[in-house]
Coordinates of C-alpha atoms in Angstrom, one line a residue:
Chain A
M1 CA 84.0 124.8 37.5
N2 CA 87.2 125.2 35.6
I3 CA 87.1 128.3 33.5
K4 CA 90.2 129.8 32.8
K5 CA 90.9 133.6 31.4
G6 CA 90.6 134.2 27.7
R7 CA 90.7 136.2 25.1
V8 CA 87.2 138.9 23.8
H9 CA 85.3 138.4 20.3
K10 CA 83.5 140.7 20.8
Y11 CA 79.8 141.6 17.9
N12 CA 77.8 144.0 20.0
R13 CA 74.6 142.6 17.5
D14 CA 71.3 141.5 18.9
N15 CA 69.8 138.4 17.7
I16 CA 72.2 136.6 16.8
D17 CA 70.8 133.5 14.8
T18 CA 71.5 130.1 14.7
D19 CA 71.1 131.5 10.9
V20 CA 74.3 133.4 11.1
I21 CA 76.4 130.9 13.6
I22 CA 76.1 127.7 11.6
P23 CA 74.0 128.2 8.1
G24 CA 71.9 126.1 6.8
P25 CA 73.1 124.4 4.1
Y26 CA 75.8 123.1 6.7
L27 CA 73.4 120.9 8.3
K28 CA 73.8 118.1 7.1
I29 CA 77.6 117.9 8.4
H30 CA 78.1 116.5 11.5
E31 CA 81.3 116.2 11.8
P32 CA 82.5 119.0 14.8
K33 CA 86.3 119.9 12.6
E34 CA 83.9 120.7 9.6
L35 CA 81.4 122.8 11.5
A36 CA 83.9 124.7 13.7
S37 CA 85.3 126.0 10.1
H38 CA 81.5 127.7 9.5
A39 CA 81.0 129.0 11.8
M40 CA 79.5 132.6 12.4
E41 CA 80.2 132.5 8.9
G42 CA 77.2 134.8 9.1
I43 CA 78.6 137.8 10.4
D44 CA 82.3 137.7 10.4
P45 CA 83.6 134.8 7.7
D46 CA 86.6 135.0 9.3
F47 CA 86.2 134.2 12.5
H48 CA 87.5 130.5 12.5
N49 CA 90.8 131.9 12.2
K50 CA 90.8 135.2 14.8
V51 CA 89.3 131.8 17.8
S52 CA 92.0 130.2 20.0
P53 CA 90.7 127.5 22.7
G54 CA 89.8 128.9 25.6
D55 CA 88.3 132.5 24.3
F56 CA 85.1 133.4 24.7
L57 CA 81.8 135.5 22.5
L58 CA 80.4 138.8 23.7
C59 CA 76.8 139.6 21.7
G60 CA 74.1 141.3 22.3
S61 CA 70.8 139.9 23.4
N62 CA 69.0 136.9 22.7
F63 CA 71.9 135.5 21.1
G64 CA 71.0 132.5 19.7
C65 CA 67.8 132.1 18.5
G66 CA 66.0 130.8 15.7
S67 CA 66.8 126.9 14.8
S68 CA 67.5 124.4 17.3
R69 CA 70.4 122.8 15.7
E70 CA 72.8 121.2 18.1
H71 CA 75.2 121.9 15.3
A72 CA 75.6 126.0 16.4
P73 CA 76.7 125.8 20.8
I74 CA 79.5 122.0 18.8
A75 CA 80.2 124.6 16.2
L76 CA 81.2 127.0 18.6
S77 CA 82.4 125.5 21.3
T78 CA 84.7 123.4 18.4
L79 CA 86.5 126.8 17.6
G80 CA 87.9 126.5 22.3
I81 CA 84.8 129.0 22.7
Q82 CA 84.4 128.4 26.7
A83 CA 81.5 130.9 27.3
I84 CA 79.4 132.8 25.3
L85 CA 78.2 136.5 27.1
A86 CA 75.4 138.4 26.6
P87 CA 72.3 139.9 28.0
S88 CA 70.2 137.1 27.2
F89 CA 70.1 133.7 25.4
A90 CA 66.8 131.9 23.1
R91 CA 66.0 129.2 25.0
I92 CA 66.7 126.2 22.7
F93 CA 70.4 127.5 22.4
Y94 CA 70.9 127.8 26.4
R95 CA 70.0 124.2 26.9
N96 CA 71.9 122.9 24.1
A97 CA 74.9 124.9 25.7
V98 CA 74.4 123.2 28.8
D99 CA 72.5 119.7 28.4
G100 CA 76.1 118.9 25.5
G101 CA 77.9 119.9 28.1
Y102 CA 79.6 122.0 25.2
L103 CA 79.9 126.0 27.2
L104 CA 78.8 127.9 29.6
P105 CA 76.1 130.8 28.6
I106 CA 77.1 133.6 30.4
E107 CA 74.4 136.2 31.3
I108 CA 75.4 139.6 32.0
E109 CA 73.5 143.3 32.1
R110 CA 73.6 144.8 28.7
S111 CA 75.5 147.6 30.3
T112 CA 78.9 145.3 29.9
I113 CA 79.1 145.4 26.7
D114 CA 80.5 148.6 26.1
L115 CA 82.6 147.8 28.8
I116 CA 84.6 145.4 27.8
E117 CA 86.6 146.1 24.4
D118 CA 87.1 143.3 21.8
G119 CA 90.6 141.7 22.7
N120 CA 90.6 142.4 26.0
T121 CA 92.1 139.6 28.5
I122 CA 88.9 138.4 30.6
E123 CA 88.5 135.8 33.6
I124 CA 84.9 134.8 35.0
D125 CA 85.1 133.7 38.4
L126 CA 81.3 131.6 39.0
P127 CA 82.1 131.0 42.2
N128 CA 81.1 135.1 43.6
Y129 CA 79.4 135.9 39.6
K130 CA 81.9 137.7 38.6
V131 CA 83.9 138.5 35.3
L132 CA 87.2 140.4 35.6
N133 CA 88.4 142.3 32.6
L134 CA 92.3 141.9 33.2
D135 CA 93.5 144.3 30.7
K136 CA 90.8 147.2 32.1
N137 CA 91.4 145.7 35.7
E138 CA 87.3 146.3 36.4
T139 CA 85.3 144.0 37.3
Y140 CA 81.3 143.3 36.1
G141 CA 78.4 140.9 37.7
I142 CA 77.3 138.1 35.8
K143 CA 73.5 136.6 36.5
P144 CA 73.9 133.4 39.1
L145 CA 73.9 130.1 37.4
S146 CA 71.8 127.5 39.1
D147 CA 73.8 124.6 40.3
M148 CA 72.5 122.5 38.0
I149 CA 73.1 124.3 35.5
I150 CA 77.2 123.8 37.0
K151 CA 76.6 120.3 37.3
I152 CA 74.9 119.5 34.2
V153 CA 78.1 121.6 32.2
E154 CA 80.6 120.0 34.6
A155 CA 79.7 116.4 34.2
G156 CA 80.0 116.8 30.6
G157 CA 76.5 116.9 29.9
L158 CA 72.9 116.0 30.8
L159 CA 73.8 112.2 29.4
Y160 CA 76.6 112.2 32.3
Y161 CA 74.7 113.9 35.1
S162 CA 73.5 111.6 37.6
D163 CA 72.3 114.0 40.3
D164 CA 68.9 114.5 38.3
A165 CA 65.3 115.1 40.3
K166 CA 64.3 112.0 40.2
G167 CA 67.8 110.5 40.8
S168 CA 68.1 108.5 38.7
T169 CA 71.7 107.1 37.3
G170 CA 73.6 107.7 34.4
Chain B
M1 CA 47.2 126.4 37.1
T2 CA 47.1 127.7 33.1
I3 CA 46.9 124.8 31.3
T4 CA 50.2 123.9 30.4
E5 CA 51.2 123.9 34.2
K6 CA 48.5 121.3 34.4
I7 CA 50.5 119.4 31.6
L8 CA 53.9 119.3 33.0
A9 CA 52.0 118.7 36.5
R10 CA 50.6 115.8 35.7
A11 CA 54.2 114.4 33.5
S12 CA 55.8 115.2 36.3
G13 CA 53.6 113.2 39.3
K14 CA 52.8 116.6 40.9
N15 CA 49.8 117.7 41.9
V16 CA 50.5 121.9 41.8
I17 CA 53.5 123.2 40.3
S18 CA 54.6 126.9 39.2
P19 CA 56.5 129.3 36.5
D20 CA 60.1 128.7 37.2
D21 CA 60.3 125.4 39.1
V22 CA 62.0 122.9 37.0
V23 CA 60.7 119.6 36.8
F24 CA 61.4 116.5 35.4
G25 CA 58.4 115.4 32.6
N26 CA 57.5 112.1 31.5
V27 CA 57.1 112.3 27.1
D28 CA 54.7 111.2 25.8
K29 CA 55.9 111.8 22.0
V30 CA 59.0 112.4 20.7
M31 CA 60.2 113.3 17.6
M32 CA 63.5 113.6 14.7
H33 CA 64.6 114.2 11.6
D34 CA 66.9 113.8 9.3
V35 CA 68.8 116.7 10.7
S36 CA 68.7 116.2 13.8
G37 CA 68.1 112.6 13.7
P38 CA 72.4 112.0 12.9
G39 CA 73.3 114.4 15.8
V40 CA 71.5 112.6 18.2
I41 CA 72.6 109.1 16.4
K42 CA 76.1 110.7 16.5
I43 CA 75.5 111.7 20.2
L44 CA 74.2 107.5 21.4
N45 CA 77.2 106.1 19.7
E46 CA 79.0 108.3 21.7
W47 CA 78.1 107.5 24.8
E48 CA 78.1 103.8 23.6
K49 CA 81.7 104.5 23.2
K50 CA 82.3 105.6 26.6
G51 CA 81.8 102.2 27.8
N52 CA 78.2 102.5 28.1
R53 CA 75.4 100.5 26.6
F54 CA 72.2 101.7 24.7
D55 CA 69.9 98.2 24.0
R56 CA 66.5 99.6 23.0
V57 CA 64.9 103.3 23.3
W58 CA 62.8 103.7 26.1
D59 CA 59.3 103.1 24.1
P60 CA 59.8 102.5 20.5
D61 CA 56.3 103.8 19.9
K62 CA 56.1 107.1 21.1
V63 CA 59.0 107.9 19.4
W64 CA 58.1 109.1 15.6
I65 CA 61.2 109.5 12.7
S66 CA 60.4 112.3 9.7
E67 CA 62.5 112.7 6.2
D68 CA 62.1 116.4 6.1
H69 CA 65.0 119.1 5.4
F70 CA 67.1 117.4 2.9
V71 CA 65.3 114.8 0.4
P72 CA 64.9 113.6 -1.9
A73 CA 68.8 113.9 -0.6
S74 CA 70.3 116.6 -2.6
D75 CA 74.2 115.2 -2.4
R76 CA 76.0 112.5 -0.6
I77 CA 76.4 113.1 2.8
S78 CA 72.6 114.3 2.8
A79 CA 71.9 110.9 1.4
E80 CA 73.9 109.4 4.1
N81 CA 71.9 110.7 6.4
V82 CA 68.5 109.4 5.5
S83 CA 70.1 106.4 5.3
T84 CA 71.6 106.0 9.3
L85 CA 68.1 107.2 10.2
S86 CA 66.4 104.3 8.1
R87 CA 69.5 101.9 9.4
W88 CA 68.9 103.2 13.6
A89 CA 65.5 103.3 12.9
K90 CA 65.0 99.4 11.5
K91 CA 67.7 98.5 14.7
Y92 CA 65.7 100.2 17.5
A93 CA 62.1 99.0 15.4
I94 CA 61.5 102.5 15.5
R95 CA 57.8 101.8 13.8
R96 CA 56.9 105.3 12.4
H97 CA 59.3 106.4 10.1
F98 CA 57.7 108.4 7.3
K99 CA 59.9 107.7 4.4
Y100 CA 60.7 109.9 1.9
G101 CA 59.3 107.5 -1.4
L102 CA 57.2 105.1 1.0
G103 CA 53.6 106.1 1.3
Q104 CA 53.4 109.1 3.4
Y105 CA 55.7 111.3 4.4
G106 CA 56.1 115.6 4.7
I107 CA 57.6 117.9 7.0
C108 CA 57.5 116.9 10.9
H109 CA 55.5 118.9 12.1
T110 CA 52.4 118.3 9.5
L111 CA 52.8 115.1 9.7
S112 CA 52.0 115.7 13.6
H113 CA 48.9 117.2 13.3
E114 CA 47.6 115.3 9.8
E115 CA 48.1 112.0 11.3
G116 CA 47.6 112.9 14.8
L117 CA 50.3 111.7 15.6
V118 CA 50.0 114.3 19.1
L119 CA 46.8 114.3 21.5
P120 CA 45.0 116.5 23.4
G121 CA 47.3 117.4 27.8
Q122 CA 50.5 115.3 25.9
V123 CA 53.6 116.0 25.9
Y124 CA 55.7 115.7 23.0
V125 CA 59.2 116.9 22.2
G126 CA 61.1 117.3 18.5
G127 CA 64.3 118.2 17.2
D128 CA 63.6 121.2 15.7
S129 CA 62.7 124.8 16.8
H130 CA 59.2 124.1 14.7
T131 CA 57.9 121.3 17.2
N132 CA 55.5 124.8 19.2
T133 CA 53.3 124.3 16.1
T134 CA 51.8 120.9 17.1
G135 CA 50.6 123.3 20.5
A136 CA 47.2 124.0 18.7
M137 CA 45.6 119.9 19.5
G138 CA 45.5 121.5 22.6
A139 CA 49.2 119.2 24.3
F140 CA 52.8 120.9 25.3
A141 CA 54.5 120.8 22.3
A142 CA 58.4 122.3 22.1
G143 CA 61.8 122.4 20.0
L144 CA 64.7 120.5 22.4
G145 CA 68.2 119.9 20.4
H146 CA 70.5 116.7 19.7
T147 CA 71.5 115.9 23.3
D148 CA 67.9 116.2 24.9
I149 CA 66.1 114.2 22.2
A150 CA 69.0 111.4 23.1
Y151 CA 68.9 112.1 26.4
V152 CA 64.3 110.9 26.5
L153 CA 64.5 108.4 24.2
M154 CA 66.9 106.9 26.8
K155 CA 65.0 107.6 29.7
G156 CA 61.1 109.3 28.3
K157 CA 61.7 112.2 30.4
I158 CA 63.6 115.7 30.4
W159 CA 63.5 118.5 32.8
F160 CA 62.2 121.7 32.1
K161 CA 61.4 124.5 33.9
V162 CA 57.8 125.9 33.9
P163 CA 57.1 128.6 31.7
H164 CA 55.2 131.1 32.2
T165 CA 52.4 131.9 30.3
L166 CA 51.4 135.0 27.4
L167 CA 47.9 135.0 27.1
F168 CA 46.4 135.8 24.0
K169 CA 42.5 137.2 23.6
L170 CA 42.1 137.9 20.0
H171 CA 38.9 139.1 19.4
G172 CA 35.9 139.9 16.7
K173 CA 35.2 138.3 13.0
K174 CA 38.3 137.9 10.7
P175 CA 37.8 139.6 7.4
D176 CA 38.6 138.3 4.1
Y177 CA 41.9 138.3 3.4
I178 CA 43.1 138.1 6.6
S179 CA 44.5 134.5 6.9
A180 CA 46.3 133.2 11.0
K181 CA 49.8 134.3 8.9
D182 CA 48.6 138.2 9.5
V183 CA 47.7 138.0 13.0
I184 CA 50.6 136.2 14.5
L185 CA 53.3 138.4 12.4
H186 CA 51.3 141.2 14.7
I187 CA 51.9 139.6 17.7
I188 CA 55.2 138.8 16.9
A189 CA 55.8 142.9 16.4
D190 CA 54.4 143.5 18.5
I191 CA 56.1 141.9 21.5
G192 CA 59.6 141.8 19.9
I193 CA 60.8 138.4 18.5
E194 CA 62.5 137.6 21.9
G195 CA 58.9 138.8 23.3
A196 CA 58.3 135.2 24.9
N197 CA 61.5 133.8 25.1
Y198 CA 61.2 130.9 27.7
K199 CA 57.8 132.0 27.6
C200 CA 54.6 130.1 26.7
M201 CA 52.0 131.7 24.4
Q202 CA 47.9 130.3 24.6
F203 CA 45.6 131.8 21.8
T204 CA 41.8 132.4 23.0
G205 CA 39.1 134.9 22.2
D206 CA 36.7 134.7 19.0
V207 CA 39.2 134.3 16.1
V208 CA 40.4 131.1 17.5
K209 CA 37.0 129.5 18.4
E210 CA 35.6 130.2 14.2
I211 CA 38.9 129.1 11.9
S212 CA 40.0 125.9 11.7
M213 CA 42.4 123.7 12.9
E214 CA 45.2 124.1 10.9
E215 CA 45.4 128.1 10.9
R216 CA 45.3 127.8 14.5
L217 CA 48.1 125.5 13.3
T218 CA 49.7 128.2 12.2
L219 CA 49.9 131.0 15.1
T220 CA 51.5 128.3 17.1
N221 CA 54.6 127.7 14.4
M222 CA 55.6 130.8 14.8
T223 CA 55.4 131.1 18.3
T224 CA 59.1 130.1 17.9
E225 CA 59.6 133.4 15.7
A226 CA 58.3 135.5 19.2
G227 CA 61.6 132.9 21.0
A228 CA 58.4 131.3 23.1
K229 CA 59.2 127.9 24.9
S230 CA 55.5 126.9 23.2
G231 CA 52.5 127.7 21.9
I232 CA 49.6 126.3 22.9
I233 CA 45.5 126.4 22.1
E234 CA 42.9 124.3 24.7
P235 CA 41.0 121.6 22.8
D236 CA 37.6 122.1 21.6
S237 CA 34.9 120.3 19.3
T238 CA 37.1 121.8 16.0
T239 CA 40.0 119.8 17.9
Y240 CA 38.3 116.7 18.3
D241 CA 36.2 116.3 15.1
Y242 CA 39.7 117.2 13.5
L243 CA 41.2 114.2 15.8
S244 CA 38.9 111.6 15.0
K245 CA 39.8 111.7 11.5
R246 CA 42.7 110.8 12.8
T247 CA 43.6 108.6 15.0
T248 CA 41.3 105.7 17.6
S249 CA 43.7 106.3 19.9
N250 CA 42.4 108.0 23.7
Y251 CA 43.6 110.9 25.1
S252 CA 42.2 113.2 28.6
P253 CA 42.7 116.4 27.9
I254 CA 43.3 119.1 30.3
H255 CA 41.7 122.9 30.8
G256 CA 43.5 125.7 32.0
D257 CA 41.1 126.3 35.4
E258 CA 39.6 129.9 35.1
N259 CA 41.5 131.7 38.0
A260 CA 45.2 130.6 36.7
E261 CA 47.6 133.6 36.5
Y262 CA 48.9 134.6 32.9
L263 CA 52.2 136.8 33.0
D264 CA 50.3 139.4 30.4
V265 CA 47.1 139.3 29.0
Y266 CA 47.1 140.7 25.0
E267 CA 43.8 142.0 23.5
Y268 CA 43.7 142.1 19.8
E269 CA 40.5 143.7 17.7
I270 CA 40.8 141.2 13.9
D271 CA 38.7 143.0 12.7
Q272 CA 40.9 145.9 12.0
L273 CA 43.7 143.8 10.3
E274 CA 45.3 144.5 6.9
P275 CA 46.9 141.7 5.1
T276 CA 50.4 141.6 6.1
V277 CA 54.4 141.1 5.2
A278 CA 57.8 141.2 7.5
K279 CA 60.5 142.4 5.7
P280 CA 63.9 141.1 5.8
Y281 CA 65.2 139.9 8.0
S282 CA 63.1 139.8 11.2
P283 CA 59.7 138.3 11.7
A284 CA 58.9 141.6 13.7
N285 CA 59.7 143.7 11.2
I286 CA 56.4 144.4 9.7
K287 CA 54.2 146.4 6.8
T288 CA 51.4 146.3 5.1
A289 CA 50.7 144.9 2.1
R290 CA 50.2 148.5 0.8
E291 CA 52.7 149.7 2.2
L292 CA 55.2 147.2 0.2
E293 CA 53.5 147.4 -3.1
N294 CA 56.4 148.7 -5.2
I295 CA 58.8 145.7 -3.9
E296 CA 59.4 144.0 -6.9
I297 CA 60.2 140.2 -5.8
D298 CA 62.2 137.7 -8.0
K299 CA 60.3 134.5 -6.3
A300 CA 57.3 133.2 -4.8
Y301 CA 57.6 130.6 -2.4
I302 CA 54.5 128.2 -1.0
G303 CA 55.7 126.0 1.3
S304 CA 57.0 124.6 5.0
C305 CA 54.9 123.6 7.7
T306 CA 53.9 126.6 8.7
G307 CA 52.1 127.8 4.6
A308 CA 51.4 125.2 2.6
K309 CA 49.0 122.6 4.7
L310 CA 45.7 122.0 2.6
E311 CA 44.3 125.7 3.5
D312 CA 47.2 127.4 2.7
L313 CA 47.3 126.0 -1.0
R314 CA 43.4 126.5 -1.5
M315 CA 44.0 129.8 -0.5
S316 CA 46.6 130.1 -3.1
A317 CA 45.3 128.5 -5.4
A318 CA 41.9 130.7 -5.3
I319 CA 44.1 133.3 -6.1
L320 CA 45.8 131.8 -9.2
D321 CA 43.1 130.1 -10.3
G322 CA 43.2 131.1 -14.4
K323 CA 45.4 133.4 -14.3
K324 CA 49.4 133.2 -14.8
V325 CA 52.1 134.7 -12.4
R326 CA 54.5 136.7 -13.1
V327 CA 57.9 135.3 -11.3
R328 CA 59.4 131.7 -11.3
T329 CA 56.9 130.2 -8.7
E330 CA 57.1 127.3 -6.5
V331 CA 54.5 125.4 -4.8
L332 CA 55.8 122.7 -2.9
P333 CA 52.9 121.0 -0.7
A334 CA 53.7 120.0 3.2
A335 CA 52.9 116.2 3.0
Q336 CA 52.2 113.9 0.4
S337 CA 48.5 113.0 2.2
I338 CA 47.7 117.1 1.6
Y339 CA 49.7 116.8 -1.9
L340 CA 46.9 114.1 -2.7
K341 CA 43.8 116.1 -1.8
A342 CA 45.0 119.0 -3.5
L343 CA 45.3 117.1 -6.3
Q344 CA 41.9 116.2 -6.4
E345 CA 40.1 119.4 -5.2
G346 CA 42.3 120.3 -9.2
L347 CA 44.4 122.6 -6.4
I348 CA 47.5 121.4 -8.1
D349 CA 46.4 121.6 -12.1
I350 CA 45.2 125.0 -11.3
F351 CA 49.3 125.9 -10.0
I352 CA 50.6 124.1 -13.3
K353 CA 47.6 125.7 -15.8
A354 CA 49.2 129.0 -13.9
G355 CA 52.6 128.5 -14.4
A356 CA 54.1 127.7 -11.4
V357 CA 55.9 124.5 -10.4
V358 CA 55.2 122.1 -7.7
G359 CA 57.6 120.0 -5.8
P360 CA 57.5 116.7 -3.7
P361 CA 57.0 117.9 0.2
T362 CA 59.6 118.9 1.7
C363 CA 61.6 121.6 3.9
G364 CA 63.5 122.7 0.8
A365 CA 64.4 126.3 0.3
C366 CA 62.5 127.3 3.9
C367 CA 65.9 126.8 5.3
G368 CA 68.4 127.2 2.7
A369 CA 69.1 123.8 1.9
H370 CA 67.9 122.9 -1.5
M371 CA 65.2 122.4 -3.5
G372 CA 65.4 127.1 -5.3
V373 CA 67.1 128.8 -2.8
L374 CA 68.4 132.1 -3.9
A375 CA 71.0 134.1 -5.4
K376 CA 72.5 137.6 -3.8
D377 CA 70.4 140.0 -3.9
E378 CA 67.3 137.8 -5.2
I379 CA 64.2 139.3 -4.2
C380 CA 60.9 136.3 -2.5
I381 CA 58.1 135.9 -0.9
S382 CA 57.4 133.8 1.1
T383 CA 54.2 131.6 2.9
T384 CA 57.2 130.4 5.3
N385 CA 58.2 132.1 8.9
R386 CA 61.6 132.9 8.9
N387 CA 63.7 135.4 7.1
F388 CA 66.6 136.0 9.2
P389 CA 70.2 136.7 7.1
G390 CA 71.1 134.2 4.1
R391 CA 67.6 131.5 5.7
M392 CA 66.6 130.7 1.8
G393 CA 70.4 131.1 0.1
H394 CA 72.6 134.1 0.1
V395 CA 73.1 135.7 2.6
D396 CA 72.6 138.7 0.6
S397 CA 69.3 137.6 -0.9
K398 CA 65.9 139.0 0.8
T399 CA 62.9 136.9 1.9
Y400 CA 59.0 139.1 2.8
L401 CA 56.9 137.1 4.8
A402 CA 53.2 136.9 4.0
S403 CA 50.2 134.3 4.3
P404 CA 49.7 132.3 1.2
L405 CA 46.6 134.5 0.1
V406 CA 49.4 137.9 -0.5
V407 CA 52.8 136.2 -1.9
A408 CA 49.8 134.2 -4.6
A409 CA 48.7 137.8 -5.3
S410 CA 52.1 139.2 -5.8
A411 CA 53.5 136.2 -7.8
L412 CA 50.4 137.3 -10.7
K413 CA 52.5 140.7 -10.5
G414 CA 55.7 140.4 -9.1
R415 CA 55.8 142.8 -6.7
I416 CA 54.2 142.5 -3.0
I417 CA 50.4 143.4 -3.8
D418 CA 47.9 143.5 -1.2
P419 CA 45.4 141.1 -2.9
R420 CA 42.6 143.6 -2.5
D421 CA 44.2 145.4 -4.8
L422 CA 44.0 142.2 -8.0
E423 CA 41.7 144.0 -10.5
N424 CA 39.5 140.7 -11.9

C-alpha cells in the first residue's frame, strides 16, 4: 500500500455527518468531479479549493455518520484526499471508503488530534502502524488495519479483490 | 448465539460464529433506490468498461427497486436518474420495481414491510442507511453503499463483520401519548449517536410484545441514528400475523439461544417516559416537549419511513381532527397503499380540513431533496429521523424531531407543545 506524504486539513469536530460532507440536494449527481466541488460544503464551502492531491483529512470521532451515500468518499477521494485520520468512523462510511477503493480510513488515538496542526505535512507508515509528522518530527500510533482491508483497497475495491473467504474469482 | 449471530451463521454456512468474525454471508434480498441505484449502475458500467462482463444479476427475484427520494422528479437530473434505473431494471429482468405513478410505490423501508418483502430469518441488505428498519421483522437488515450493492448483485453474498449485540429491555406499559418514537429518542440520547457503531441493537420486553409491528419498525428504523449496523426484534405472533396478510412465501424464523451473550443489557421503565423532542442538530439532543414549549415553529412535517406509516397518520389525525393548524403542515404518506388506507379511514379528510397539504409518497424534504425544504433560519418540527445541519434544507434551518402526536399538536399551536397540554 503506497501512502505518500501529504498535507493535513484539520476539522476537529466529532460526528461530521454525510449531510455535511455532501448535502442531500447533490445526491442526484453521480459525476465525481461535480461532487468533489461540493465536498464538505456544510462545514467549509471553500474546502475544494484548499485540497491538493495526496492531502489528508484529520477529524473527530464518528466521521461519516448518517446516510449510506457513497457520494461522500467519492467526493473526498476525487479531490485527492488519500486517507482520513479520525478516532472512529461510522460503519457504512468505513465500508464504502474501503470497498470502493477510494481512500483509507485510519483510526488514531483521540489525543493525537491535538498533536497534529492544520497544514502539517505527514506520512503514513502502514506496515509499522505509524504516522510521521514531518513538520514537528514526531510519530504517533495508528490502529492496525486488517489484511483484508488493505488488500481490498490495494486491489482498487471489493469488485477487484479476488481473495475472499470462499476463494472465488473476480 | 443471539438471533443475529444465528442468522449470519446460517447465511455463511457455519455452525458457530462469534462477534468480530468476518464472514461472507448469502443475501436473501437486496434493495436499491433512485439515489443508490444510479450509483450502483455506474460502478457496474465501469466494471464492464474494464473488460469484465456483467450479463445477469445473480438472482433477479431477490432484487427489488424503489423510486422514492426524488419522485416526482424534481428536475432534469433526477428524471434522468429514475430513467437510468428503469432501463437497467428492464435489461436485467427485475420484476419488483416499484415505480412512481404505476401502482404501489413508496419509501423503500416502508415497502419492505408493507409488501412483505423481507421475512424472519433472512439476510437483507439495501443501498440506504435506514435499511435497519426491516430488522423488526426478525431479519438481519443492514445498509450498504453502492460498491457493496454492486458486489451483491454479482455474487449474491457480501462480507460482514459479525456485530456484538446490545440488548434493550423495555419494561412496563406504554402510557397514553407516548409512542415508539419517544422511546427510541431516549435510547439514542442515552447511548449517544455513536453508541451502537458497528453493533446490533435488539429490543425485547413487555413493551415490545405489546406494541404493533409499525411501532416496532420505528424502534429499528432509528437504530441507524445510534450508528448501529442493524436493529432487530425476535419474531412472534405479531410478526406472523402481520406477514400473513402480506405474503404467502414460506420462511424459517430464527430465535436467539437462551444463553446468548450480549455485550450490554439496558433496562428501561417506559411508564416514566414523557413526550420527547430531539433538538437540532442531533437525534441524541433530547428534551421533554414541555421543556421546549416556547419554541415557535414555521412548519410541521409528517412524513418519512419512520413517521408516515398508517399508525403515524392515525396518531396525527386523532390530534388534528376538527381543528385548524397554525403553521404550514405537510403530510406525505410513506407508501401509496398507506395513502389509500388513510383515505378510506377518513384521515386525509381530517388533514385537509385542518389546513394541511397532503402530498404523494416520497422521501422528499426528510433528506432535504425537494417537496418542502426549509429556508435559512426556518424551524420545523418533524416526524422524521435526522436533524443534522442542513438535513431538511438550508444549513441554518433547524429541525426538531418528535412523535406524530407531538408534531400534530405543535402544528395546532404554532409552537412546540406536549399533546397532553392541548386544551379541548
